[in-house]
């Protein structure tokens, strides 16, 4: 499968714990995006990378959230000290500069 | 304030009919407008993109219109099939390759 992959697909954690999600984009795509989606809503932009540079971060991305793309390939999104309000689907997407975004299957986070 | 509004109610139609979904936006000036399909528990899948200087775009049974004066896009699925049942998301892009701003989506149910 040459699409965008995300790991894990589901994560259940207790409030206050740290979690990390991984995204592997389509191999030649230089742009990588993270979105968050809650039930009944569309995806909301969190942050985006061009190669290894993080070019934009949403106000939604509090200081408990950090994203990296160390070698311009895969990316990780870490949430520290999780809160119940962090429960959502976290979606990763990738693109070239000339293509639309291709989304992964998402990681569903449940914070108890 | 900036808003993207899609049909808030689910759209129920009979197989073979044309489904028409609406996307209205306020206080945005998108260069591009995209439509995505999302099935439960999965990431969005790109369907069509239309530029601000285009009035209409077609792809197989799909047609999108874009009226920048009315600030509205219409998405049509002709000869609808039960397999078309999904949530359809409208997304605005202010410049190509930049982040997407999504509406909440419209649930389409096609009954046989």
PDB file of C-alpha atoms in Angstrom, chain A residues 37 43 103, chain B residues 21 34-40 42-48 61-62 75 77 81-90 102 106 108 110:
ATOM      1  CA  UNK A  37     -11.608  15.925  13.792  1.00  0.00           C
ATOM      2  CA  UNK A  43     -11.188  18.279  10.145  1.00  0.00           C
ATOM      3  CA  UNK A 103      -5.319  11.662   3.972  1.00  0.00           C
TER       4      UNK A 103
ATOM      5  CA  UNK B  21     -25.089  19.370  -1.743  1.00  0.00           C
ATOM      6  CA  UNK B  34     -12.334  21.161  -2.855  1.00  0.00           C
ATOM      7  CA  UNK B  35     -14.804  18.399  -2.152  1.00  0.00           C
ATOM      8  CA  UNK B  36     -13.922  15.292  -0.176  1.00  0.00           C
ATOM      9  CA  UNK B  37     -15.790  12.106   0.653  1.00  0.00           C
ATOM     10  CA  UNK B  38     -15.468  10.562   4.116  1.00  0.00           C
ATOM     11  CA  UNK B  39     -16.724   7.141   5.186  1.00  0.00           C
ATOM     12  CA  UNK B  40     -17.223   6.331   8.891  1.00  0.00           C
ATOM     13  CA  UNK B  42     -11.801   6.664   7.704  1.00  0.00           C
ATOM     14  CA  UNK B  43      -9.892   9.676   6.429  1.00  0.00           C
ATOM     15  CA  UNK B  44     -11.328  12.008   3.787  1.00  0.00           C
ATOM     16  CA  UNK B  45     -10.796  11.111   0.135  1.00  0.00           C
ATOM     17  CA  UNK B  46     -10.278  13.853  -2.441  1.00  0.00           C
ATOM     18  CA  UNK B  47     -12.933  14.087  -5.149  1.00  0.00           C
ATOM     19  CA  UNK B  48     -12.733  17.370  -7.047  1.00  0.00           C
ATOM     20  CA  UNK B  61     -21.026  11.401 -12.301  1.00  0.00           C
ATOM     21  CA  UNK B  62     -19.780  14.338 -10.234  1.00  0.00           C
ATOM     22  CA  UNK B  75     -21.823  19.526  -5.563  1.00  0.00           C
ATOM     23  CA  UNK B  77     -23.924  13.422  -7.917  1.00  0.00           C
ATOM     24  CA  UNK B  81     -26.142   4.765  -6.011  1.00  0.00           C
ATOM     25  CA  UNK B  82     -26.298   3.334  -2.461  1.00  0.00           C
ATOM     26  CA  UNK B  83     -22.469   3.170  -2.594  1.00  0.00           C
ATOM     27  CA  UNK B  84     -22.444   6.976  -2.766  1.00  0.00           C
ATOM     28  CA  UNK B  85     -23.750   7.098   0.814  1.00  0.00           C
ATOM     29  CA  UNK B  86     -21.116   8.906   2.880  1.00  0.00           C
ATOM     30  CA  UNK B  87     -20.296  12.298   4.394  1.00  0.00           C
ATOM     31  CA  UNK B  88     -19.228  14.916   1.872  1.00  0.00           C
ATOM     32  CA  UNK B  89     -16.910  17.682   3.026  1.00  0.00           C
ATOM     33  CA  UNK B  90     -16.353  21.056   1.414  1.00  0.00           C
ATOM     34  CA  UNK B 102     -13.319  22.369   6.143  1.00  0.00           C
ATOM     35  CA  UNK B 106     -23.259  16.706   4.819  1.00  0.00           C
ATOM     36  CA  UNK B 108     -25.808  11.652   2.120  1.00  0.00           C
ATOM     37  CA  UNK B 110     -28.961   6.907  -1.042  1.00  0.00           C
TER      38      UNK B 110
END
